[in-house]
PDB file of C-alpha atoms in Angstrom:
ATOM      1  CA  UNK A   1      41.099  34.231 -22.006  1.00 48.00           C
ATOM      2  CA  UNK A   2      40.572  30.796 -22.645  1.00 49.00           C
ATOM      3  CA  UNK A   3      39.905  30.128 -18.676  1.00 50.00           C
ATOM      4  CA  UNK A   4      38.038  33.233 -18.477  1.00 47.00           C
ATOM      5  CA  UNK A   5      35.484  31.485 -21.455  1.00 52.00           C
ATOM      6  CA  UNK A   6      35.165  27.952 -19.476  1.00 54.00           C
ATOM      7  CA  UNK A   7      34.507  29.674 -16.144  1.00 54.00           C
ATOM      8  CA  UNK A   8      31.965  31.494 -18.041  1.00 57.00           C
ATOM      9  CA  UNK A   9      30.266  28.742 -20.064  1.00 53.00           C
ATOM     10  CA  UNK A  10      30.269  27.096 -16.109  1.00 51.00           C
ATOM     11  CA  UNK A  11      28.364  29.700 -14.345  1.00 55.00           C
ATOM     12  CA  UNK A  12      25.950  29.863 -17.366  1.00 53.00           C
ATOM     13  CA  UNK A  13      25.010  26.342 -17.128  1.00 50.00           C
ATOM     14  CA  UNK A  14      24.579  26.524 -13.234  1.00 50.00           C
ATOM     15  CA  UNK A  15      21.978  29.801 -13.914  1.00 49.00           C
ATOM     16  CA  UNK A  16      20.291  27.531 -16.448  1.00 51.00           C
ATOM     17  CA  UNK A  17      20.212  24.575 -13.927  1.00 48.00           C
ATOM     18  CA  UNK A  18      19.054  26.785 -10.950  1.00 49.00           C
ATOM     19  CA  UNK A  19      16.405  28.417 -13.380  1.00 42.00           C
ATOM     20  CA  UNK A  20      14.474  25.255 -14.888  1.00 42.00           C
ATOM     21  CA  UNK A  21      15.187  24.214 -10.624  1.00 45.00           C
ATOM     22  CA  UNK A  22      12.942  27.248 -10.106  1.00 42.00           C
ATOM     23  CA  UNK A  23      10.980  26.738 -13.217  1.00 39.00           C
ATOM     24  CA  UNK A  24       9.871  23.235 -12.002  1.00 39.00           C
ATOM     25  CA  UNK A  25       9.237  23.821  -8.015  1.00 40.00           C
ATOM     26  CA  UNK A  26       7.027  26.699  -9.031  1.00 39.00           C
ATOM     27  CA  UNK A  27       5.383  23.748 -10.711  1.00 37.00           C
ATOM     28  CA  UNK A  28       5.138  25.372 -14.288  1.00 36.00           C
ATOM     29  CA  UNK A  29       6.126  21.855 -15.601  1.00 35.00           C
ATOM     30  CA  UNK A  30       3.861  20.159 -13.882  1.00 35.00           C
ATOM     31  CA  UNK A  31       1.021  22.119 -15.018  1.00 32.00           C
ATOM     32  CA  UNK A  32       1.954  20.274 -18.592  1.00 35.00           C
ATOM     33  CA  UNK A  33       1.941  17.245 -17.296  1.00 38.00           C
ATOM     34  CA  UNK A  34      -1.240  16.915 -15.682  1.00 45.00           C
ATOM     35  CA  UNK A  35      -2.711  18.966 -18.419  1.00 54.00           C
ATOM     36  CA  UNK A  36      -2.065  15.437 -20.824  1.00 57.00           C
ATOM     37  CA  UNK A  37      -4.238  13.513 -17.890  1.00 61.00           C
ATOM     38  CA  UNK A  38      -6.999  15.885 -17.579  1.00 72.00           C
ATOM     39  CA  UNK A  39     -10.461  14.156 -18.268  1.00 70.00           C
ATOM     40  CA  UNK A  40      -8.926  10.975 -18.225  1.00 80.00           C
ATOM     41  CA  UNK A  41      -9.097   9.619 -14.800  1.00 81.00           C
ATOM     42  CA  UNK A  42     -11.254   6.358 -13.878  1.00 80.00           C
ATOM     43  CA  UNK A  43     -12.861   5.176 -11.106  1.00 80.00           C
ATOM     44  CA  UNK A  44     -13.004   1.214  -9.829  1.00 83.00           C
ATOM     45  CA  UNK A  45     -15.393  -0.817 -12.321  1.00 90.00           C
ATOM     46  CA  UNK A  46     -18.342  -2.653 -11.043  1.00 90.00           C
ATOM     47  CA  UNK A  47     -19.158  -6.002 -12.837  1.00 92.00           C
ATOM     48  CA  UNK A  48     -22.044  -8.235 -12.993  1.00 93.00           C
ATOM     49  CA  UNK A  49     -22.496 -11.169 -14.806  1.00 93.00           C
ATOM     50  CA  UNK A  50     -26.003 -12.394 -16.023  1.00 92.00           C
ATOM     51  CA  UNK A  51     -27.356 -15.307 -16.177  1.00 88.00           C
ATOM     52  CA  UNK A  52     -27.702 -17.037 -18.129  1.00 88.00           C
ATOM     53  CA  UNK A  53     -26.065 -14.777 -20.530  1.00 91.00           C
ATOM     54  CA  UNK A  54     -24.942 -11.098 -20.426  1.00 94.00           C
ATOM     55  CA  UNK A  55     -22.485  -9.273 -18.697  1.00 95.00           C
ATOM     56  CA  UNK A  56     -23.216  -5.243 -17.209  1.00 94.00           C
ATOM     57  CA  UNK A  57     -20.576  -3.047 -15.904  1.00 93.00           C
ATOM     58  CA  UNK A  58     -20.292   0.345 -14.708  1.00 92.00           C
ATOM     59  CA  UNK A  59     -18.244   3.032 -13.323  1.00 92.00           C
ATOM     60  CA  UNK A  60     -18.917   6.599 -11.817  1.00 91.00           C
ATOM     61  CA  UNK A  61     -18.011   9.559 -13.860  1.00 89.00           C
ATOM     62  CA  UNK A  62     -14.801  11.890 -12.883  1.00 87.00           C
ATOM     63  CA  UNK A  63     -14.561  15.369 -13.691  1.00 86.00           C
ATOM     64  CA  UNK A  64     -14.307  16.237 -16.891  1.00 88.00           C
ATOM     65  CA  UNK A  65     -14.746  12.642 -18.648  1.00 91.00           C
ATOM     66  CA  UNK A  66     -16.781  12.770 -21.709  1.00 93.00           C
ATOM     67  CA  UNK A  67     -16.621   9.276 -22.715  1.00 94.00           C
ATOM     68  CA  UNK A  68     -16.140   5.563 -21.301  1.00 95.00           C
ATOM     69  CA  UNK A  69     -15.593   2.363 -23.503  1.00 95.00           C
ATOM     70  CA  UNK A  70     -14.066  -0.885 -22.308  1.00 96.00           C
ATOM     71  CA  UNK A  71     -12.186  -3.481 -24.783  1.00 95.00           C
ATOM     72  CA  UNK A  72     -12.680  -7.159 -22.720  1.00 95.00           C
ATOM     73  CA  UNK A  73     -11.584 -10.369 -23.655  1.00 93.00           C
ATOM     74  CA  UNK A  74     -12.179 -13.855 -21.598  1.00 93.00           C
ATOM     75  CA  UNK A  75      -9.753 -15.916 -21.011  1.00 90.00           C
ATOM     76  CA  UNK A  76      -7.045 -14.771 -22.655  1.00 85.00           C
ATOM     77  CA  UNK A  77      -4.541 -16.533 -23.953  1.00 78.00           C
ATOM     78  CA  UNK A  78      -1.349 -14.473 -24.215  1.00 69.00           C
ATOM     79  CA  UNK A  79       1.579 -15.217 -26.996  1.00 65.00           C
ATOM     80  CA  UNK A  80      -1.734 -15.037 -29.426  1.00 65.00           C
ATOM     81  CA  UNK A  81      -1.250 -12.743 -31.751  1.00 66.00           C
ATOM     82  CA  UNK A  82      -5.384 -12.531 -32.765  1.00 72.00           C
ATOM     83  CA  UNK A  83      -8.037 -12.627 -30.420  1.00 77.00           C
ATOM     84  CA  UNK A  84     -11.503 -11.125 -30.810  1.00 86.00           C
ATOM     85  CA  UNK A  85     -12.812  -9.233 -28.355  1.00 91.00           C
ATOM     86  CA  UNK A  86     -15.536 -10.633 -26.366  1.00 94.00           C
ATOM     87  CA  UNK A  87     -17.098  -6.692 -25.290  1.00 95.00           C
ATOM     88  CA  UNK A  88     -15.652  -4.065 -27.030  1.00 95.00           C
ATOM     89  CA  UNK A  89     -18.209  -1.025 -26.275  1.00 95.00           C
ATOM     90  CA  UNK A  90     -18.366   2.184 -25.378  1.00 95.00           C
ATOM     91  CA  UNK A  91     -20.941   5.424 -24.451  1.00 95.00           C
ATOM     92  CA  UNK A  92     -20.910   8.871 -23.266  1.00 95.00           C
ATOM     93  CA  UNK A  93     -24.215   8.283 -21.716  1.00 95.00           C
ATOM     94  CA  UNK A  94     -24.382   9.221 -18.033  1.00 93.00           C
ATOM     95  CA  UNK A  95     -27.049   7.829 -15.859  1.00 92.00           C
ATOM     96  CA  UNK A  96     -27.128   9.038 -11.867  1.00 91.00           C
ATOM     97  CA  UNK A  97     -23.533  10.035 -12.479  1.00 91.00           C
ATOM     98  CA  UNK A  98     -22.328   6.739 -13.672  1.00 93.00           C
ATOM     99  CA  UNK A  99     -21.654   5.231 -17.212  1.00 94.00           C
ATOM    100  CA  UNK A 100     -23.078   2.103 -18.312  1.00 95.00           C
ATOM    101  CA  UNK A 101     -22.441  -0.372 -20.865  1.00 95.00           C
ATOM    102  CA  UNK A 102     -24.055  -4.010 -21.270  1.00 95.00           C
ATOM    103  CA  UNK A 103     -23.809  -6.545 -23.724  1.00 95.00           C
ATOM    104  CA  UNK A 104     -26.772  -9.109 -23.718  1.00 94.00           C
ATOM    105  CA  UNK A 105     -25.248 -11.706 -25.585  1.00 94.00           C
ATOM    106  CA  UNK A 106     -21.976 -12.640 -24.322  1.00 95.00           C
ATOM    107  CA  UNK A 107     -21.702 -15.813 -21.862  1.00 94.00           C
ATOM    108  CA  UNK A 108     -19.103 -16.027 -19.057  1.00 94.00           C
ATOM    109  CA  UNK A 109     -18.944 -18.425 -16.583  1.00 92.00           C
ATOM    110  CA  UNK A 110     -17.952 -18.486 -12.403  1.00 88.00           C
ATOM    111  CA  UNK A 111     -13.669 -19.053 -12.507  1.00 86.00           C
ATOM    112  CA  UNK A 112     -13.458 -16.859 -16.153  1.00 90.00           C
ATOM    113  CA  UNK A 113     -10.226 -14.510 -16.036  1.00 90.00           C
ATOM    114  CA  UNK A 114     -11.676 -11.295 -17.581  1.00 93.00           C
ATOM    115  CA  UNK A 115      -8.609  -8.690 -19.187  1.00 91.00           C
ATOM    116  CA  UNK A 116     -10.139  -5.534 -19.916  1.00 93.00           C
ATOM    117  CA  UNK A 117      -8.867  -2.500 -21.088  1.00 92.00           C
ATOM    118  CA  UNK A 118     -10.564   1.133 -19.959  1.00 93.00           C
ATOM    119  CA  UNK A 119     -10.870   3.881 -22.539  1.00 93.00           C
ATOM    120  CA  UNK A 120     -11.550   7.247 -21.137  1.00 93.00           C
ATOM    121  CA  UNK A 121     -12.373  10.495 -23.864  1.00 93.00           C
ATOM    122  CA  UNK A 122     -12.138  14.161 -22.146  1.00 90.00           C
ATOM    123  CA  UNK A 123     -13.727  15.752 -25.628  1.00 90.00           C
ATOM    124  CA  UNK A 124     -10.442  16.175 -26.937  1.00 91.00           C
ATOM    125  CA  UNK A 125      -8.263  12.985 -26.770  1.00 91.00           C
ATOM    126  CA  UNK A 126      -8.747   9.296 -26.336  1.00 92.00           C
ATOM    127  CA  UNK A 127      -6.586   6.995 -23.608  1.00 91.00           C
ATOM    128  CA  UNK A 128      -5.953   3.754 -22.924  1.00 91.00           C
ATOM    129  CA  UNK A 129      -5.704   2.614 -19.722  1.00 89.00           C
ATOM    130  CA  UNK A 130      -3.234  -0.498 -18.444  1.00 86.00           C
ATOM    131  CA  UNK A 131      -5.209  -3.936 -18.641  1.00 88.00           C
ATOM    132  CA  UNK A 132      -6.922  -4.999 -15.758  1.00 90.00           C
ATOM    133  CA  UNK A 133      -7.914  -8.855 -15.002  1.00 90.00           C
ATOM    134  CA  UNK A 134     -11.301  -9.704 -13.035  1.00 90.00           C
ATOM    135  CA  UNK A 135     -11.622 -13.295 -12.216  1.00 89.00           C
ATOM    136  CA  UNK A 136     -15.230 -14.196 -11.794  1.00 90.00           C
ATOM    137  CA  UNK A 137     -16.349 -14.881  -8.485  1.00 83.00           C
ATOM    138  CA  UNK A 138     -20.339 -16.363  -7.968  1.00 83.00           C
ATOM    139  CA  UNK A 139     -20.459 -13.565  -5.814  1.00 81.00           C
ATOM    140  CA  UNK A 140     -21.153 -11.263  -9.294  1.00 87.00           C
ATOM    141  CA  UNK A 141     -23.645 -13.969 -11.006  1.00 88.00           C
ATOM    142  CA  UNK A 142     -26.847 -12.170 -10.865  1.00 85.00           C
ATOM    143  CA  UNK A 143     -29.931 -13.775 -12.432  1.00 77.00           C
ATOM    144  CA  UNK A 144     -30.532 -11.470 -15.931  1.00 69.00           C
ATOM    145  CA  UNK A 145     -33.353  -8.716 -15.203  1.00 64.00           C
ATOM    146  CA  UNK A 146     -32.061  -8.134 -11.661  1.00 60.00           C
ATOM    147  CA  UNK A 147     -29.191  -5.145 -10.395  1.00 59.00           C
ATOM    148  CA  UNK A 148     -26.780  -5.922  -7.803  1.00 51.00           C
ATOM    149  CA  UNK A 149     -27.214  -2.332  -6.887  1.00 51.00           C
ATOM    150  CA  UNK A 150     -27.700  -2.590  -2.724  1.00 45.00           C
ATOM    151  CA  UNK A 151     -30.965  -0.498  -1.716  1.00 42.00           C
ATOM    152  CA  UNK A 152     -30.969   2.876  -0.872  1.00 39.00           C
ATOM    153  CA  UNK A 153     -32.526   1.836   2.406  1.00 36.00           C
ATOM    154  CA  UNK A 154     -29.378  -0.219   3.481  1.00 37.00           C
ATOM    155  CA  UNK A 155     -26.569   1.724   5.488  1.00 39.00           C
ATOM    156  CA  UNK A 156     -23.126  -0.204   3.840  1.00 42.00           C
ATOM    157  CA  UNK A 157     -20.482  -0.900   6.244  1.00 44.00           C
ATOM    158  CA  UNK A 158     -17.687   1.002   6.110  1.00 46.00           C
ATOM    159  CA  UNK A 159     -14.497  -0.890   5.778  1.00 47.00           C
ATOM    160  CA  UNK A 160     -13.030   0.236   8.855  1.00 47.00           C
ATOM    161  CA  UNK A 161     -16.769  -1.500  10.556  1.00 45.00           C
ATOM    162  CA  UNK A 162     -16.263  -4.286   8.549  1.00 50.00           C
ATOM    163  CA  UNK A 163     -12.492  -5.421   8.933  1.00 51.00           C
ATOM    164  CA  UNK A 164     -14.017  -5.051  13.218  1.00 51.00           C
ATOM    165  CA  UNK A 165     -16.999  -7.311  12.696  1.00 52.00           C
ATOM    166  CA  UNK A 166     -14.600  -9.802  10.994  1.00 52.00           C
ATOM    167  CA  UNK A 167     -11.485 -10.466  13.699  1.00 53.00           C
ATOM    168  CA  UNK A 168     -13.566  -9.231  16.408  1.00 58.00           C
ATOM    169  CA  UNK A 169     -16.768 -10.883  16.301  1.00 60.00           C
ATOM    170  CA  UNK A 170     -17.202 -14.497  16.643  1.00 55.00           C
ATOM    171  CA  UNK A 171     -19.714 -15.004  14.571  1.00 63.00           C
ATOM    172  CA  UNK A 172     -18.537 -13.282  11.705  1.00 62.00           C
ATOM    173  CA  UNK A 173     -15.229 -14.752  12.183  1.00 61.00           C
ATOM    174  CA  UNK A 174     -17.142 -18.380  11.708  1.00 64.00           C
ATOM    175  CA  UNK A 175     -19.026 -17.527   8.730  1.00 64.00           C
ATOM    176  CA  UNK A 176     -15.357 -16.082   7.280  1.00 63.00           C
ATOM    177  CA  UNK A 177     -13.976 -19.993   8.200  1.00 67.00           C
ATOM    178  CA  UNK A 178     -16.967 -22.001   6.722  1.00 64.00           C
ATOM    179  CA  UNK A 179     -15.957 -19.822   3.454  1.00 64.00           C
ATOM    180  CA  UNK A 180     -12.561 -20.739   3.411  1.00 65.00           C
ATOM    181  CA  UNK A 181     -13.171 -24.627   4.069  1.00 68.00           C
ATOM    182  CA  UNK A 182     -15.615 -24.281   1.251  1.00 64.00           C
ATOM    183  CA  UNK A 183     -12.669 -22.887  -0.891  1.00 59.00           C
ATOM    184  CA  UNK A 184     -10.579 -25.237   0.070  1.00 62.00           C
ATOM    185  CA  UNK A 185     -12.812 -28.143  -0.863  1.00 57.00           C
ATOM    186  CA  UNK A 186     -13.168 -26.685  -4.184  1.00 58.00           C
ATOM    187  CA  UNK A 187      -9.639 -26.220  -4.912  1.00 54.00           C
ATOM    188  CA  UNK A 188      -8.696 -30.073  -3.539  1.00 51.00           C
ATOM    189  CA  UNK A 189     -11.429 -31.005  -6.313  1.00 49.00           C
ATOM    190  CA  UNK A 190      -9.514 -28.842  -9.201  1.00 54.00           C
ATOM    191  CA  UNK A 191      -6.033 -30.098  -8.128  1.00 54.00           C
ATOM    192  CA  UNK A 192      -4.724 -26.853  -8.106  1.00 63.00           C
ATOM    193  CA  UNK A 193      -3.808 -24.521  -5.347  1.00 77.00           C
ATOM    194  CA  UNK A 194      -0.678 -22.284  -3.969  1.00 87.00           C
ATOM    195  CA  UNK A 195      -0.135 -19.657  -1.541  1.00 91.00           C
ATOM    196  CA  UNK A 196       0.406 -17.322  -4.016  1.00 94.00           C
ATOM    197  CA  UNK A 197      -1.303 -14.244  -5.204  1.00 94.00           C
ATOM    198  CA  UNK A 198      -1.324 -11.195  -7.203  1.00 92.00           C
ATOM    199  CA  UNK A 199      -1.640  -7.871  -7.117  1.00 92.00           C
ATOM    200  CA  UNK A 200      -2.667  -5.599 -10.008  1.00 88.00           C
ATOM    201  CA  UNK A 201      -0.957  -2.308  -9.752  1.00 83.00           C
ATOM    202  CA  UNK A 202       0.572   0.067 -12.293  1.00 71.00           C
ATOM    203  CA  UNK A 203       4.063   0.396 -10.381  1.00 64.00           C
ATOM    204  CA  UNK A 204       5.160  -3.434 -10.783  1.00 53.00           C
ATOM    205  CA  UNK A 205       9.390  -2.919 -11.295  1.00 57.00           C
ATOM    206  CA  UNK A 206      12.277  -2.336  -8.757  1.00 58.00           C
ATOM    207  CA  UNK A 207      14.445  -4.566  -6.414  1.00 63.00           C
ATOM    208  CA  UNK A 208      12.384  -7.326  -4.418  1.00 63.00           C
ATOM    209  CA  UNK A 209      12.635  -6.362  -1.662  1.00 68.00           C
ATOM    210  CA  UNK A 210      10.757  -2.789  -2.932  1.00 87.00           C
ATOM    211  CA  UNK A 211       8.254  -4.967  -4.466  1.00 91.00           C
ATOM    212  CA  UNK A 212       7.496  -6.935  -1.648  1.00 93.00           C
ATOM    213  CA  UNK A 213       7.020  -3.375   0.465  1.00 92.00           C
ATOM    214  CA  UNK A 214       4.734  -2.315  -2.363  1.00 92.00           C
ATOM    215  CA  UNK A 215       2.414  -5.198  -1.317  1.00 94.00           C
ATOM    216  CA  UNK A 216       2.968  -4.894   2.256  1.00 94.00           C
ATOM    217  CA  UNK A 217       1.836  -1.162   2.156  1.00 93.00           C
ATOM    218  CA  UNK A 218      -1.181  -1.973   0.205  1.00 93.00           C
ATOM    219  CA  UNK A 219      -2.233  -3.591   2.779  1.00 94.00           C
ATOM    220  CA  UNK A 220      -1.367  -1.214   5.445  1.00 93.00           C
ATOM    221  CA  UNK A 221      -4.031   1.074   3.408  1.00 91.00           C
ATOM    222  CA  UNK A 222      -6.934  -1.663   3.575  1.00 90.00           C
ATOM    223  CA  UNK A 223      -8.229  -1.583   6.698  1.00 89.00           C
ATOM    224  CA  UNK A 224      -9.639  -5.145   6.783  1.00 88.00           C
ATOM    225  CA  UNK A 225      -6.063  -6.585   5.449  1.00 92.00           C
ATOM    226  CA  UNK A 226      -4.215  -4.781   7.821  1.00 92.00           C
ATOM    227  CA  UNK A 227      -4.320  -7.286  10.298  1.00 92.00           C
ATOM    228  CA  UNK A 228      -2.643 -10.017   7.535  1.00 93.00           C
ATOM    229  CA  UNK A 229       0.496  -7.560   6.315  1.00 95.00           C
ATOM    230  CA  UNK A 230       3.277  -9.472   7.914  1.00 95.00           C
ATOM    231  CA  UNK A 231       2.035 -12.612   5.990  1.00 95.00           C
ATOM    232  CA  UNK A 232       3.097 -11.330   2.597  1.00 96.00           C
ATOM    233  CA  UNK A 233       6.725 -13.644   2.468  1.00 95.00           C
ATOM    234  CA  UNK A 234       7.913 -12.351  -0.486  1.00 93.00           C
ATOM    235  CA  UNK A 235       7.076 -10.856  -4.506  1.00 93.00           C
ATOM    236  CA  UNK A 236       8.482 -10.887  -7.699  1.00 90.00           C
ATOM    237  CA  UNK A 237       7.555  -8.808 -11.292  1.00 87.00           C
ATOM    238  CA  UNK A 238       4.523 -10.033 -12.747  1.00 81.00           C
ATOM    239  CA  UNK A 239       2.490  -8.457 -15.787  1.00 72.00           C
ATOM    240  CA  UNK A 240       0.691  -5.771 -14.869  1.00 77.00           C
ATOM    241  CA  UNK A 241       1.459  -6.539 -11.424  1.00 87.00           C
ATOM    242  CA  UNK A 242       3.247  -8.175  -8.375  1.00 91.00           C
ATOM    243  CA  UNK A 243       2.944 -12.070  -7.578  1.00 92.00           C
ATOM    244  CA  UNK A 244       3.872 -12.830  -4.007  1.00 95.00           C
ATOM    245  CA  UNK A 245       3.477 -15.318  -1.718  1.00 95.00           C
ATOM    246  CA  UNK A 246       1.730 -15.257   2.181  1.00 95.00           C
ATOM    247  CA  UNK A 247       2.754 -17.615   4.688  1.00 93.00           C
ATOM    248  CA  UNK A 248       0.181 -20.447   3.798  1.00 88.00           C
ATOM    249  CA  UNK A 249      -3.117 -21.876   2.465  1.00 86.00           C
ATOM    250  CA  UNK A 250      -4.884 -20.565   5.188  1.00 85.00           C
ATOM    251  CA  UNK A 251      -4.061 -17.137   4.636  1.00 90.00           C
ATOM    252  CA  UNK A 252      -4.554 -16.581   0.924  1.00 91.00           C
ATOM    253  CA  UNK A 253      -8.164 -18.235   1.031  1.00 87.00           C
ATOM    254  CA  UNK A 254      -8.477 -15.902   4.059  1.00 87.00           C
ATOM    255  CA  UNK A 255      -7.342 -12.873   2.067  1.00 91.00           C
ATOM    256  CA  UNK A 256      -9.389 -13.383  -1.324  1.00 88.00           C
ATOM    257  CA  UNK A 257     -12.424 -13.646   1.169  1.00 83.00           C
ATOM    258  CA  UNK A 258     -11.337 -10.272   2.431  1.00 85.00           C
ATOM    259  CA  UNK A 259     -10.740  -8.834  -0.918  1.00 84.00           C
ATOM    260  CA  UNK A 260     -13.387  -9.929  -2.662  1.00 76.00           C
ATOM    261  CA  UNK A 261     -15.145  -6.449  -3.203  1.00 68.00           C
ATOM    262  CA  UNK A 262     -12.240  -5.201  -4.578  1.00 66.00           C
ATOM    263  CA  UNK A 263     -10.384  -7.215  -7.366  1.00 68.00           C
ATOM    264  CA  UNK A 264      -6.947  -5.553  -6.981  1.00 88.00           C
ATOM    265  CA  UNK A 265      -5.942  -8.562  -5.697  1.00 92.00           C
ATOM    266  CA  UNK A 266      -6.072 -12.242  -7.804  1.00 90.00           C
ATOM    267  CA  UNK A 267      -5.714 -15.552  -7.234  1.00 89.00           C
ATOM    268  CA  UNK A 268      -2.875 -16.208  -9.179  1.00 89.00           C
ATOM    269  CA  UNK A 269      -3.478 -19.940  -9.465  1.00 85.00           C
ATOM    270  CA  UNK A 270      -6.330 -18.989 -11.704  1.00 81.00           C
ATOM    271  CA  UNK A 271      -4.383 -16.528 -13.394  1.00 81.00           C
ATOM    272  CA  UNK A 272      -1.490 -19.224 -14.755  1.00 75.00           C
ATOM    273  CA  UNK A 273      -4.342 -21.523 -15.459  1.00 66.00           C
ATOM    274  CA  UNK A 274      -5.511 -19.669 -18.351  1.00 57.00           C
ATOM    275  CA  UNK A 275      -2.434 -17.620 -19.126  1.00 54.00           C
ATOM    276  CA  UNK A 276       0.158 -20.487 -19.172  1.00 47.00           C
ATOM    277  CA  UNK A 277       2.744 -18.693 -17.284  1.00 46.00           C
ATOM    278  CA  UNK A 278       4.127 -19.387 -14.138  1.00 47.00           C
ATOM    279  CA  UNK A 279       7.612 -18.402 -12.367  1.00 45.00           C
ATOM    280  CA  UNK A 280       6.459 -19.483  -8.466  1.00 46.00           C
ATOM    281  CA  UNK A 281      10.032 -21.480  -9.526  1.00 47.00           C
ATOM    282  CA  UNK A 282      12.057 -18.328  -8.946  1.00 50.00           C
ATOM    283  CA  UNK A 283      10.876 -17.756  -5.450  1.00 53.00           C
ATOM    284  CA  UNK A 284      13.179 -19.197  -2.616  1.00 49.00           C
ATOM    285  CA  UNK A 285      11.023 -22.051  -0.374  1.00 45.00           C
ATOM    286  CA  UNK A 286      13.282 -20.761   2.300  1.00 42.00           C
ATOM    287  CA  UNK A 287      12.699 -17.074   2.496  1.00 46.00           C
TER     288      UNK A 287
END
């Protein structure tokens, strides 16, 4: 009787197993799950900072977003346990299918880290997304009064055109060098530089070696870093993201001039400046 029960109680718990199996292919659970995230996806956001005061930023609205607010803070310093908030605004405001917000009086300065938090409202609840860090590059100084918003009339390249015109045309490939010797100069003058970077992403733990694919597939997926994946040496856990270090000087000043329309990727020399934190000591100068 008694093995009669347990062979029971076993097939029972391999029905359950093979029915919450069936349950969650069918993807009954997953309809849950993205249920909790509807209304609160965000798109990349676009800053400008005026001069001589103000900073505007934007972002384009996704489906069923009924609010956007952004907590920012400049130059944070972490271990603080009270810091004010330098732009804490938000609006449900939608103007040519983007949301705006602008604050008139707030000054920030070329080489500011900027940590910002995105808040996203569906009409129901209210999220808070990871922080984000955006350090400011002249290349978003616009004189107040005046949009960095490219004319209509203007074609962009597409990145696919533009990572060509870099390694394959001369000229462009000149202009991309007198950039980098000008970044160089600059960082001789502050005293301070590294081959090492960082990349802000939301999946930032694992083995090393997983990390250091993490970084090596992002830029697989960016057409005009592509050509730099197999300098990415190695990467370690950073907050809110992955340090790692490329092969030299050379190639990090080359890869924040690629980058610089999109700030997933940091100069993390910058970043320890203001933040105080730095383990470049736990990589291995011989990997």
């Amino acid at each position: 009787m008694g093995r009669y029960s347990g062979t029971s109680t076993v097939s029972l718990v391999l029905l359950c197993l093979a029915v919450i199996s069936s349950v969650v292919e069918g993807g009954f659970l997953d309809w849950f799950r993205s249920d909790k995230n509807k209304g609160h996806q965000a798109c990349r956001v676009e800053f400008e900072v005026l001069d001589p005061q103000g900073l505007r930023l934007w972002t384009a609205q996704k489906a069923q977003v009924k609010g956007f607010g952004v907590e920012l803070f400049i130059n944070p310093v972490h271990g603080r346990k009270q810091q004010q908030c330098n732009v804490c605004r938000n609006t449900t405001e939608v103007t040519h299918g983007k949301f705006f917000l602008q604050d008139d009086n707030v000054i920030v300065k070329s080489g500011d880290v900027l940590e910002y938090v995105i808040i996203t409202d569906n009409g129901k609840t209210v999220q808070r997304h990871k922080p984000r860090k955006l350090i400011v590059d002249d290349s978003i100084i616009k004189p107040k009064g005046k949009c960095a918003c490219p004319s209509s009339a203007v074609t962009p390249a597409t990145p696919a055109e533009s990572a060509k015109q870099v390694f394959e045309e001369p000229t462009a490939e000149i202009a991309l060098l007198e950039r980098i010797l000008a970044r160089v100069a600059n960082k001789c003058a502050e005293g301070t530089m590294s081959s090492f970077l960082f990349l802000q992403t939301d999946r930032a733990d694992g083995p090393t070696d997983d990390l250091k694919q993490i970084v090596r597939n992002y830029f697989q997926s960016k057409d005009v870093l592509k050509p730099l994946t197999d300098t990415v040496q190695s990467a370690e856990d950073g907050a809110d993201g992955i340090v790692f270090r490329v092969t030299n000087i050379i190639d990090k000043l080359k890869i924040l001039e690629l980058s610089r329309q999109n700030s997933d990727i940091l100069d993390y020399d910058k970043l320890t400046a203001i933040d105080d934190l730095d383990i470049r000591s736990s990589f291995a100068e011989t990997e």
